[in-house]
Amino acid sequence: MTSATEITPFRIDIPQAALDDLHDRLDRTRWPDELPGVGWSYGIPVSYVRRLAEYWRHGYDWREHEAALNAHPQFTTEIDGQNVHFLHVRSPEPDALPLILTHGWPGSVVEFMKVIGPLTDPRAHGGDPADAFHVVAPSIPGFGFSGPTREAGWDLRRVAAAWAELMSRLGYGRYGAQGGDSGSVISPELGRLAPDRVAGVHVNGALGFPSFDPAEQDGLTEAERARYALYADDDRSGYAVIQSTRPQTVAFGLHDSPAAQLAWIAEKFKEWTDPAYELPEEAVDRDQLLTDVSVYWLTGTAASSARLYKEGSAQWGAPVERSEVPHGVAVFPGDAGVRRVAEREHNVVHWSEFGRGGHFAAMEAPDLLVDDVRAFFRKLR
């Protein structure tokens, strides 16, 4: 009989039949029509998705990237009735600070492949060994190998509570938290739930889902005004409206068609990556992007990952208790992020703005993100 708190080693091993099915479905994709000359203004172009799908079918090797993921120690454990998958990569440095990394949608632990090495072993990557971290990178319940969820109620606060339990179960009494996208909400919430344990919270992008006060824009710089406007950009938020209202309906297409899942995610990479680049694969590694998409497809978690929006939408814009845990923010091009907005509810002690990178900072500008995380936590160890 196993204990409910048992931590079990885990290894990704996708059956070949699942890969064969993926290839067969890509071969049989029924492509939609599109208007001529409209570019991306009506959504992701068919011609672009066809090119990506062709490479996914004939050029991309899942087994290569499965092996790269499996090079990191992985585990599963049950928390609050839900299976939770996580990477746990301990640093060779004995005084390393534990750090829990949280992805968002449409991300996964795949996002962190380029930062785990430098964070856990800075000595081997030209850094100061005093900046080392023991990295814990869980898959959010409902996402990837932590999915699907089996009951309603898995909102961002419940995820944060699961993270507090996970870190306690791993024996970490004091640790840092870092996250982007949904992780930029979950990580601060973890600080609120366990302020005596969380040494600091670092996020890339905006902090939370703020309400809007026109008077607050007085005195903002031009760059800040542009970022402030992103909070209320309805053109960029159509996916969120759908996933926060009808996640089950949209899931039929995403779960049945790999081309649909690819288009749904790749469009976000186009809109959210560094605006200096024309196409997503110019901003992020194409194989890393397709590994992320493959995780959603091969685990069948289109529906359960979308439900995170439905579960959490009631909290969007709602005031939260101010957190006095030290917070650091790294703002990359294309992301919202205004310091005076962040400071409403968070003790912001570190603020950085970068000229390259984007929303998927761990994939786009891992060097900048790692350096900023190191700099923030250096003062909190």
PDB file of N, CA and C in Angstrom, residues 252-344:
ATOM      1  N   PHE A 252     -12.976  20.270 -28.203  1.00  0.00           N
ATOM      2  CA  PHE A 252     -13.258  19.207 -29.175  1.00  0.00           C
ATOM      3  C   PHE A 252     -12.320  19.296 -30.371  1.00  0.00           C
ATOM      4  N   GLY A 253     -12.155  20.486 -30.907  1.00  0.00           N
ATOM      5  CA  GLY A 253     -11.257  20.644 -32.045  1.00  0.00           C
ATOM      6  C   GLY A 253      -9.803  20.461 -31.665  1.00  0.00           C
ATOM      7  N   LEU A 254      -9.400  21.034 -30.525  1.00  0.00           N
ATOM      8  CA  LEU A 254      -8.003  20.959 -30.111  1.00  0.00           C
ATOM      9  C   LEU A 254      -7.588  19.531 -29.775  1.00  0.00           C
ATOM     10  N   HIS A 255      -8.502  18.760 -29.186  1.00  0.00           N
ATOM     11  CA  HIS A 255      -8.196  17.391 -28.774  1.00  0.00           C
ATOM     12  C   HIS A 255      -8.208  16.417 -29.945  1.00  0.00           C
ATOM     13  N   ASP A 256      -8.942  16.747 -31.002  1.00  0.00           N
ATOM     14  CA  ASP A 256      -9.115  15.822 -32.118  1.00  0.00           C
ATOM     15  C   ASP A 256      -8.184  16.117 -33.284  1.00  0.00           C
ATOM     16  N   SER A 257      -7.711  17.351 -33.395  1.00  0.00           N
ATOM     17  CA  SER A 257      -6.900  17.751 -34.543  1.00  0.00           C
ATOM     18  C   SER A 257      -5.572  18.335 -34.093  1.00  0.00           C
ATOM     19  N   PRO A 258      -4.463  17.665 -34.402  1.00  0.00           N
ATOM     20  CA  PRO A 258      -3.166  18.246 -34.029  1.00  0.00           C
ATOM     21  C   PRO A 258      -2.903  19.564 -34.748  1.00  0.00           C
ATOM     22  N   ALA A 259      -3.451  19.723 -35.958  1.00  0.00           N
ATOM     23  CA  ALA A 259      -3.275  20.998 -36.661  1.00  0.00           C
ATOM     24  C   ALA A 259      -3.968  22.125 -35.897  1.00  0.00           C
ATOM     25  N   ALA A 260      -5.134  21.835 -35.313  1.00  0.00           N
ATOM     26  CA  ALA A 260      -5.835  22.843 -34.519  1.00  0.00           C
ATOM     27  C   ALA A 260      -5.050  23.189 -33.261  1.00  0.00           C
ATOM     28  N   GLN A 261      -4.522  22.165 -32.581  1.00  0.00           N
ATOM     29  CA  GLN A 261      -3.723  22.416 -31.380  1.00  0.00           C
ATOM     30  C   GLN A 261      -2.479  23.221 -31.721  1.00  0.00           C
ATOM     31  N   LEU A 262      -1.853  22.895 -32.847  1.00  0.00           N
ATOM     32  CA  LEU A 262      -0.671  23.620 -33.296  1.00  0.00           C
ATOM     33  C   LEU A 262      -1.000  25.085 -33.582  1.00  0.00           C
ATOM     34  N   ALA A 263      -2.094  25.327 -34.300  1.00  0.00           N
ATOM     35  CA  ALA A 263      -2.472  26.692 -34.660  1.00  0.00           C
ATOM     36  C   ALA A 263      -2.832  27.512 -33.426  1.00  0.00           C
ATOM     37  N   TRP A 264      -3.543  26.889 -32.497  1.00  0.00           N
ATOM     38  CA  TRP A 264      -4.006  27.581 -31.287  1.00  0.00           C
ATOM     39  C   TRP A 264      -2.830  28.076 -30.455  1.00  0.00           C
ATOM     40  N   ILE A 265      -1.784  27.261 -30.370  1.00  0.00           N
ATOM     41  CA  ILE A 265      -0.613  27.633 -29.581  1.00  0.00           C
ATOM     42  C   ILE A 265       0.353  28.508 -30.372  1.00  0.00           C
ATOM     43  N   ALA A 266       0.601  28.168 -31.629  1.00  0.00           N
ATOM     44  CA  ALA A 266       1.568  28.933 -32.427  1.00  0.00           C
ATOM     45  C   ALA A 266       1.138  30.379 -32.600  1.00  0.00           C
ATOM     46  N   GLU A 267      -0.176  30.625 -32.665  1.00  0.00           N
ATOM     47  CA  GLU A 267      -0.640  32.007 -32.778  1.00  0.00           C
ATOM     48  C   GLU A 267      -0.211  32.826 -31.565  1.00  0.00           C
ATOM     49  N   LYS A 268      -0.262  32.233 -30.370  1.00  0.00           N
ATOM     50  CA  LYS A 268       0.167  32.947 -29.173  1.00  0.00           C
ATOM     51  C   LYS A 268       1.664  33.232 -29.216  1.00  0.00           C
ATOM     52  N   PHE A 269       2.427  32.308 -29.774  1.00  0.00           N
ATOM     53  CA  PHE A 269       3.866  32.554 -29.890  1.00  0.00           C
ATOM     54  C   PHE A 269       4.137  33.685 -30.878  1.00  0.00           C
ATOM     55  N   LYS A 270       3.329  33.792 -31.910  1.00  0.00           N
ATOM     56  CA  LYS A 270       3.465  34.915 -32.838  1.00  0.00           C
ATOM     57  C   LYS A 270       3.156  36.236 -32.132  1.00  0.00           C
ATOM     58  N   GLU A 271       2.074  36.287 -31.356  1.00  0.00           N
ATOM     59  CA  GLU A 271       1.622  37.531 -30.756  1.00  0.00           C
ATOM     60  C   GLU A 271       2.453  37.950 -29.551  1.00  0.00           C
ATOM     61  N   TRP A 272       3.037  36.995 -28.855  1.00  0.00           N
ATOM     62  CA  TRP A 272       3.654  37.308 -27.571  1.00  0.00           C
ATOM     63  C   TRP A 272       5.176  37.282 -27.572  1.00  0.00           C
ATOM     64  N   THR A 273       5.789  36.729 -28.609  1.00  0.00           N
ATOM     65  CA  THR A 273       7.253  36.736 -28.637  1.00  0.00           C
ATOM     66  C   THR A 273       7.751  38.123 -29.033  1.00  0.00           C
ATOM     67  N   ASP A 274       9.058  38.284 -28.991  1.00  0.00           N
ATOM     68  CA  ASP A 274       9.709  39.556 -29.268  1.00  0.00           C
ATOM     69  C   ASP A 274       9.156  40.185 -30.553  1.00  0.00           C
ATOM     70  N   PRO A 275       8.544  41.378 -30.464  1.00  0.00           N
ATOM     71  CA  PRO A 275       7.950  42.000 -31.654  1.00  0.00           C
ATOM     72  C   PRO A 275       8.960  42.372 -32.732  1.00  0.00           C
ATOM     73  N   ALA A 276      10.244  42.283 -32.416  1.00  0.00           N
ATOM     74  CA  ALA A 276      11.259  42.569 -33.428  1.00  0.00           C
ATOM     75  C   ALA A 276      11.323  41.475 -34.486  1.00  0.00           C
ATOM     76  N   TYR A 277      10.728  40.319 -34.190  1.00  0.00           N
ATOM     77  CA  TYR A 277      10.777  39.197 -35.125  1.00  0.00           C
ATOM     78  C   TYR A 277       9.444  39.014 -35.818  1.00  0.00           C
ATOM     79  N   GLU A 278       9.506  38.569 -37.063  1.00  0.00           N
ATOM     80  CA  GLU A 278       8.302  38.404 -37.870  1.00  0.00           C
ATOM     81  C   GLU A 278       7.557  37.117 -37.541  1.00  0.00           C
ATOM     82  N   LEU A 279       8.308  36.037 -37.313  1.00  0.00           N
ATOM     83  CA  LEU A 279       7.692  34.730 -37.107  1.00  0.00           C
ATOM     84  C   LEU A 279       8.151  34.117 -35.786  1.00  0.00           C
ATOM     85  N   PRO A 280       7.331  33.260 -35.196  1.00  0.00           N
ATOM     86  CA  PRO A 280       7.683  32.668 -33.896  1.00  0.00           C
ATOM     87  C   PRO A 280       9.033  31.960 -33.889  1.00  0.00           C
ATOM     88  N   GLU A 281       9.328  31.201 -34.952  1.00  0.00           N
ATOM     89  CA  GLU A 281      10.573  30.420 -34.932  1.00  0.00           C
ATOM     90  C   GLU A 281      11.812  31.292 -35.087  1.00  0.00           C
ATOM     91  N   GLU A 282      11.638  32.577 -35.356  1.00  0.00           N
ATOM     92  CA  GLU A 282      12.762  33.501 -35.330  1.00  0.00           C
ATOM     93  C   GLU A 282      13.055  33.962 -33.906  1.00  0.00           C
ATOM     94  N   ALA A 283      12.042  33.873 -33.039  1.00  0.00           N
ATOM     95  CA  ALA A 283      12.188  34.302 -31.647  1.00  0.00           C
ATOM     96  C   ALA A 283      12.504  33.149 -30.713  1.00  0.00           C
ATOM     97  N   VAL A 284      11.967  31.963 -31.004  1.00  0.00           N
ATOM     98  CA  VAL A 284      12.216  30.777 -30.186  1.00  0.00           C
ATOM     99  C   VAL A 284      12.674  29.646 -31.081  1.00  0.00           C
ATOM    100  N   ASP A 285      13.317  28.673 -30.491  1.00  0.00           N
ATOM    101  CA  ASP A 285      13.741  27.490 -31.231  1.00  0.00           C
ATOM    102  C   ASP A 285      12.512  26.725 -31.708  1.00  0.00           C
ATOM    103  N   ARG A 286      12.453  26.421 -32.992  1.00  0.00           N
ATOM    104  CA  ARG A 286      11.274  25.763 -33.558  1.00  0.00           C
ATOM    105  C   ARG A 286      11.027  24.410 -32.915  1.00  0.00           C
ATOM    106  N   ASP A 287      12.068  23.650 -32.671  1.00  0.00           N
ATOM    107  CA  ASP A 287      11.885  22.339 -32.043  1.00  0.00           C
ATOM    108  C   ASP A 287      11.366  22.465 -30.617  1.00  0.00           C
ATOM    109  N   GLN A 288      11.832  23.485 -29.895  1.00  0.00           N
ATOM    110  CA  GLN A 288      11.346  23.674 -28.527  1.00  0.00           C
ATOM    111  C   GLN A 288       9.862  24.056 -28.545  1.00  0.00           C
ATOM    112  N   LEU A 289       9.465  24.888 -29.491  1.00  0.00           N
ATOM    113  CA  LEU A 289       8.054  25.227 -29.652  1.00  0.00           C
ATOM    114  C   LEU A 289       7.227  23.980 -29.942  1.00  0.00           C
ATOM    115  N   LEU A 290       7.699  23.140 -30.850  1.00  0.00           N
ATOM    116  CA  LEU A 290       6.943  21.938 -31.214  1.00  0.00           C
ATOM    117  C   LEU A 290       6.952  20.898 -30.095  1.00  0.00           C
ATOM    118  N   THR A 291       7.984  20.895 -29.276  1.00  0.00           N
ATOM    119  CA  THR A 291       7.975  20.000 -28.115  1.00  0.00           C
ATOM    120  C   THR A 291       6.890  20.429 -27.145  1.00  0.00           C
ATOM    121  N   ASP A 292       6.750  21.733 -26.957  1.00  0.00           N
ATOM    122  CA  ASP A 292       5.690  22.251 -26.103  1.00  0.00           C
ATOM    123  C   ASP A 292       4.314  21.853 -26.650  1.00  0.00           C
ATOM    124  N   VAL A 293       4.094  22.057 -27.934  1.00  0.00           N
ATOM    125  CA  VAL A 293       2.816  21.664 -28.557  1.00  0.00           C
ATOM    126  C   VAL A 293       2.606  20.166 -28.427  1.00  0.00           C
ATOM    127  N   SER A 294       3.668  19.399 -28.634  1.00  0.00           N
ATOM    128  CA  SER A 294       3.564  17.940 -28.568  1.00  0.00           C
ATOM    129  C   SER A 294       3.144  17.462 -27.189  1.00  0.00           C
ATOM    130  N   VAL A 295       3.635  18.137 -26.139  1.00  0.00           N
ATOM    131  CA  VAL A 295       3.252  17.757 -24.779  1.00  0.00           C
ATOM    132  C   VAL A 295       1.745  17.912 -24.598  1.00  0.00           C
ATOM    133  N   TYR A 296       1.184  19.023 -25.068  1.00  0.00           N
ATOM    134  CA  TYR A 296      -0.268  19.210 -24.983  1.00  0.00           C
ATOM    135  C   TYR A 296      -0.994  18.103 -25.750  1.00  0.00           C
ATOM    136  N   TRP A 297      -0.527  17.840 -26.967  1.00  0.00           N
ATOM    137  CA  TRP A 297      -1.208  16.848 -27.805  1.00  0.00           C
ATOM    138  C   TRP A 297      -1.087  15.441 -27.225  1.00  0.00           C
ATOM    139  N   LEU A 298       0.110  15.046 -26.887  1.00  0.00           N
ATOM    140  CA  LEU A 298       0.358  13.653 -26.489  1.00  0.00           C
ATOM    141  C   LEU A 298      -0.208  13.322 -25.114  1.00  0.00           C
ATOM    142  N   THR A 299      -0.442  14.333 -24.289  1.00  0.00           N
ATOM    143  CA  THR A 299      -1.060  14.092 -22.980  1.00  0.00           C
ATOM    144  C   THR A 299      -2.568  14.340 -23.000  1.00  0.00           C
ATOM    145  N   GLY A 300      -3.096  14.816 -24.122  1.00  0.00           N
ATOM    146  CA  GLY A 300      -4.531  15.048 -24.235  1.00  0.00           C
ATOM    147  C   GLY A 300      -5.059  16.060 -23.240  1.00  0.00           C
ATOM    148  N   THR A 301      -4.320  17.149 -23.039  1.00  0.00           N
ATOM    149  CA  THR A 301      -4.699  18.107 -21.992  1.00  0.00           C
ATOM    150  C   THR A 301      -5.176  19.452 -22.543  1.00  0.00           C
ATOM    151  N   ALA A 302      -5.674  19.475 -23.766  1.00  0.00           N
ATOM    152  CA  ALA A 302      -6.230  20.721 -24.308  1.00  0.00           C
ATOM    153  C   ALA A 302      -7.381  21.223 -23.447  1.00  0.00           C
ATOM    154  N   ALA A 303      -8.275  20.313 -23.074  1.00  0.00           N
ATOM    155  CA  ALA A 303      -9.455  20.718 -22.293  1.00  0.00           C
ATOM    156  C   ALA A 303      -9.078  21.126 -20.880  1.00  0.00           C
ATOM    157  N   SER A 304      -8.313  20.288 -20.199  1.00  0.00           N
ATOM    158  CA  SER A 304      -8.036  20.558 -18.783  1.00  0.00           C
ATOM    159  C   SER A 304      -7.119  21.757 -18.597  1.00  0.00           C
ATOM    160  N   SER A 305      -6.213  22.024 -19.536  1.00  0.00           N
ATOM    161  CA  SER A 305      -5.374  23.224 -19.417  1.00  0.00           C
ATOM    162  C   SER A 305      -6.208  24.475 -19.649  1.00  0.00           C
ATOM    163  N   ALA A 306      -7.147  24.421 -20.592  1.00  0.00           N
ATOM    164  CA  ALA A 306      -8.019  25.574 -20.844  1.00  0.00           C
ATOM    165  C   ALA A 306      -8.904  25.873 -19.644  1.00  0.00           C
ATOM    166  N   ARG A 307      -9.236  24.851 -18.879  1.00  0.00           N
ATOM    167  CA  ARG A 307     -10.111  25.062 -17.721  1.00  0.00           C
ATOM    168  C   ARG A 307      -9.487  25.965 -16.667  1.00  0.00           C
ATOM    169  N   LEU A 308      -8.166  26.107 -16.665  1.00  0.00           N
ATOM    170  CA  LEU A 308      -7.533  27.004 -15.704  1.00  0.00           C
ATOM    171  C   LEU A 308      -8.097  28.417 -15.845  1.00  0.00           C
ATOM    172  N   TYR A 309      -8.430  28.810 -17.076  1.00  0.00           N
ATOM    173  CA  TYR A 309      -9.002  30.136 -17.315  1.00  0.00           C
ATOM    174  C   TYR A 309     -10.419  30.226 -16.769  1.00  0.00           C
ATOM    175  N   LYS A 310     -11.207  29.198 -16.977  1.00  0.00           N
ATOM    176  CA  LYS A 310     -12.576  29.176 -16.448  1.00  0.00           C
ATOM    177  C   LYS A 310     -12.558  29.231 -14.921  1.00  0.00           C
ATOM    178  N   GLU A 311     -11.675  28.439 -14.325  1.00  0.00           N
ATOM    179  CA  GLU A 311     -11.602  28.379 -12.868  1.00  0.00           C
ATOM    180  C   GLU A 311     -11.135  29.706 -12.267  1.00  0.00           C
ATOM    181  N   GLY A 312     -10.229  30.391 -12.955  1.00  0.00           N
ATOM    182  CA  GLY A 312      -9.626  31.580 -12.368  1.00  0.00           C
ATOM    183  C   GLY A 312     -10.260  32.898 -12.761  1.00  0.00           C
ATOM    184  N   SER A 313     -11.184  32.870 -13.734  1.00  0.00           N
ATOM    185  CA  SER A 313     -11.682  34.134 -14.291  1.00  0.00           C
ATOM    186  C   SER A 313     -12.408  34.997 -13.262  1.00  0.00           C
ATOM    187  N   ALA A 314     -13.014  34.388 -12.251  1.00  0.00           N
ATOM    188  CA  ALA A 314     -13.727  35.168 -11.241  1.00  0.00           C
ATOM    189  C   ALA A 314     -12.779  36.066 -10.447  1.00  0.00           C
ATOM    190  N   GLN A 315     -11.498  35.734 -10.445  1.00  0.00           N
ATOM    191  CA  GLN A 315     -10.522  36.502  -9.668  1.00  0.00           C
ATOM    192  C   GLN A 315      -9.853  37.605 -10.484  1.00  0.00           C
ATOM    193  N   TRP A 316     -10.086  37.637 -11.802  1.00  0.00           N
ATOM    194  CA  TRP A 316      -9.423  38.626 -12.639  1.00  0.00           C
ATOM    195  C   TRP A 316      -9.857  40.034 -12.243  1.00  0.00           C
ATOM    196  N   GLY A 317      -8.899  40.877 -11.945  1.00  0.00           N
ATOM    197  CA  GLY A 317      -9.204  42.252 -11.587  1.00  0.00           C
ATOM    198  C   GLY A 317      -9.659  42.449 -10.158  1.00  0.00           C
ATOM    199  N   ALA A 318      -9.861  41.357  -9.416  1.00  0.00           N
ATOM    200  CA  ALA A 318     -10.301  41.483  -8.022  1.00  0.00           C
ATOM    201  C   ALA A 318      -9.114  41.873  -7.152  1.00  0.00           C
ATOM    202  N   PRO A 319      -9.312  42.746  -6.178  1.00  0.00           N
ATOM    203  CA  PRO A 319      -8.204  43.128  -5.289  1.00  0.00           C
ATOM    204  C   PRO A 319      -7.742  41.938  -4.459  1.00  0.00           C
ATOM    205  N   VAL A 320      -6.450  41.903  -4.172  1.00  0.00           N
ATOM    206  CA  VAL A 320      -5.895  40.845  -3.337  1.00  0.00           C
ATOM    207  C   VAL A 320      -5.141  41.485  -2.178  1.00  0.00           C
ATOM    208  N   GLU A 321      -4.921  40.692  -1.178  1.00  0.00           N
ATOM    209  CA  GLU A 321      -4.168  41.168  -0.013  1.00  0.00           C
ATOM    210  C   GLU A 321      -2.764  41.575  -0.437  1.00  0.00           C
ATOM    211  N   ARG A 322      -2.314  42.709   0.036  1.00  0.00           N
ATOM    212  CA  ARG A 322      -0.966  43.154  -0.301  1.00  0.00           C
ATOM    213  C   ARG A 322       0.051  42.171   0.257  1.00  0.00           C
ATOM    214  N   SER A 323       1.055  41.859  -0.548  1.00  0.00           N
ATOM    215  CA  SER A 323       2.127  40.962  -0.127  1.00  0.00           C
ATOM    216  C   SER A 323       3.367  41.765   0.201  1.00  0.00           C
ATOM    217  N   GLU A 324       3.923  41.504   1.381  1.00  0.00           N
ATOM    218  CA  GLU A 324       5.160  42.167   1.774  1.00  0.00           C
ATOM    219  C   GLU A 324       6.394  41.325   1.469  1.00  0.00           C
ATOM    220  N   VAL A 325       6.193  40.159   0.868  1.00  0.00           N
ATOM    221  CA  VAL A 325       7.323  39.353   0.413  1.00  0.00           C
ATOM    222  C   VAL A 325       8.045  40.143  -0.686  1.00  0.00           C
ATOM    223  N   PRO A 326       9.363  40.200  -0.676  1.00  0.00           N
ATOM    224  CA  PRO A 326      10.074  40.928  -1.737  1.00  0.00           C
ATOM    225  C   PRO A 326       9.760  40.367  -3.122  1.00  0.00           C
ATOM    226  N   HIS A 327       9.460  41.268  -4.064  1.00  0.00           N
ATOM    227  CA  HIS A 327       9.150  40.877  -5.431  1.00  0.00           C
ATOM    228  C   HIS A 327      10.128  41.528  -6.404  1.00  0.00           C
ATOM    229  N   GLY A 328      10.489  40.776  -7.425  1.00  0.00           N
ATOM    230  CA  GLY A 328      11.276  41.292  -8.527  1.00  0.00           C
ATOM    231  C   GLY A 328      10.525  41.079  -9.823  1.00  0.00           C
ATOM    232  N   VAL A 329      10.617  42.035 -10.743  1.00  0.00           N
ATOM    233  CA  VAL A 329       9.896  41.965 -12.008  1.00  0.00           C
ATOM    234  C   VAL A 329      10.863  42.213 -13.154  1.00  0.00           C
ATOM    235  N   ALA A 330      10.807  41.343 -14.150  1.00  0.00           N
ATOM    236  CA  ALA A 330      11.572  41.517 -15.381  1.00  0.00           C
ATOM    237  C   ALA A 330      10.579  41.716 -16.517  1.00  0.00           C
ATOM    238  N   VAL A 331      10.618  42.853 -17.179  1.00  0.00           N
ATOM    239  CA  VAL A 331       9.685  43.176 -18.251  1.00  0.00           C
ATOM    240  C   VAL A 331      10.403  43.051 -19.591  1.00  0.00           C
ATOM    241  N   PHE A 332       9.864  42.213 -20.449  1.00  0.00           N
ATOM    242  CA  PHE A 332      10.433  41.983 -21.769  1.00  0.00           C
ATOM    243  C   PHE A 332       9.527  42.600 -22.837  1.00  0.00           C
ATOM    244  N   PRO A 333      10.063  42.897 -24.032  1.00  0.00           N
ATOM    245  CA  PRO A 333       9.259  43.541 -25.072  1.00  0.00           C
ATOM    246  C   PRO A 333       7.965  42.780 -25.372  1.00  0.00           C
ATOM    247  N   GLY A 334       6.885  43.529 -25.545  1.00  0.00           N
ATOM    248  CA  GLY A 334       5.594  42.938 -25.877  1.00  0.00           C
ATOM    249  C   GLY A 334       4.758  42.556 -24.685  1.00  0.00           C
ATOM    250  N   ASP A 335       5.325  42.624 -23.484  1.00  0.00           N
ATOM    251  CA  ASP A 335       4.574  42.275 -22.280  1.00  0.00           C
ATOM    252  C   ASP A 335       4.070  43.528 -21.589  1.00  0.00           C
ATOM    253  N   ALA A 336       2.925  43.385 -20.913  1.00  0.00           N
ATOM    254  CA  ALA A 336       2.472  44.438 -20.015  1.00  0.00           C
ATOM    255  C   ALA A 336       3.405  44.455 -18.804  1.00  0.00           C
ATOM    256  N   GLY A 337       3.354  45.532 -18.056  1.00  0.00           N
ATOM    257  CA  GLY A 337       4.190  45.632 -16.866  1.00  0.00           C
ATOM    258  C   GLY A 337       4.498  47.073 -16.551  1.00  0.00           C
ATOM    259  N   VAL A 338       3.808  47.628 -15.573  1.00  0.00           N
ATOM    260  CA  VAL A 338       4.008  49.008 -15.148  1.00  0.00           C
ATOM    261  C   VAL A 338       4.264  48.980 -13.647  1.00  0.00           C
ATOM    262  N   ARG A 339       5.355  49.587 -13.233  1.00  0.00           N
ATOM    263  CA  ARG A 339       5.780  49.441 -11.838  1.00  0.00           C
ATOM    264  C   ARG A 339       4.729  49.940 -10.848  1.00  0.00           C
ATOM    265  N   ARG A 340       4.113  51.073 -11.112  1.00  0.00           N
ATOM    266  CA  ARG A 340       3.155  51.601 -10.146  1.00  0.00           C
ATOM    267  C   ARG A 340       1.928  50.695 -10.021  1.00  0.00           C
ATOM    268  N   VAL A 341       1.588  49.975 -11.102  1.00  0.00           N
ATOM    269  CA  VAL A 341       0.502  48.995 -11.025  1.00  0.00           C
ATOM    270  C   VAL A 341       0.935  47.804 -10.178  1.00  0.00           C
ATOM    271  N   ALA A 342       2.151  47.331 -10.419  1.00  0.00           N
ATOM    272  CA  ALA A 342       2.667  46.185  -9.662  1.00  0.00           C
ATOM    273  C   ALA A 342       2.779  46.506  -8.178  1.00  0.00           C
ATOM    274  N   GLU A 343       3.117  47.750  -7.859  1.00  0.00           N
ATOM    275  CA  GLU A 343       3.349  48.121  -6.465  1.00  0.00           C
ATOM    276  C   GLU A 343       2.066  48.285  -5.656  1.00  0.00           C
ATOM    277  N   ARG A 344       0.911  48.296  -6.311  1.00  0.00           N
ATOM    278  CA  ARG A 344      -0.349  48.383  -5.569  1.00  0.00           C
ATOM    279  C   ARG A 344      -0.454  47.270  -4.530  1.00  0.00           C
TER     280      ARG A 344
END
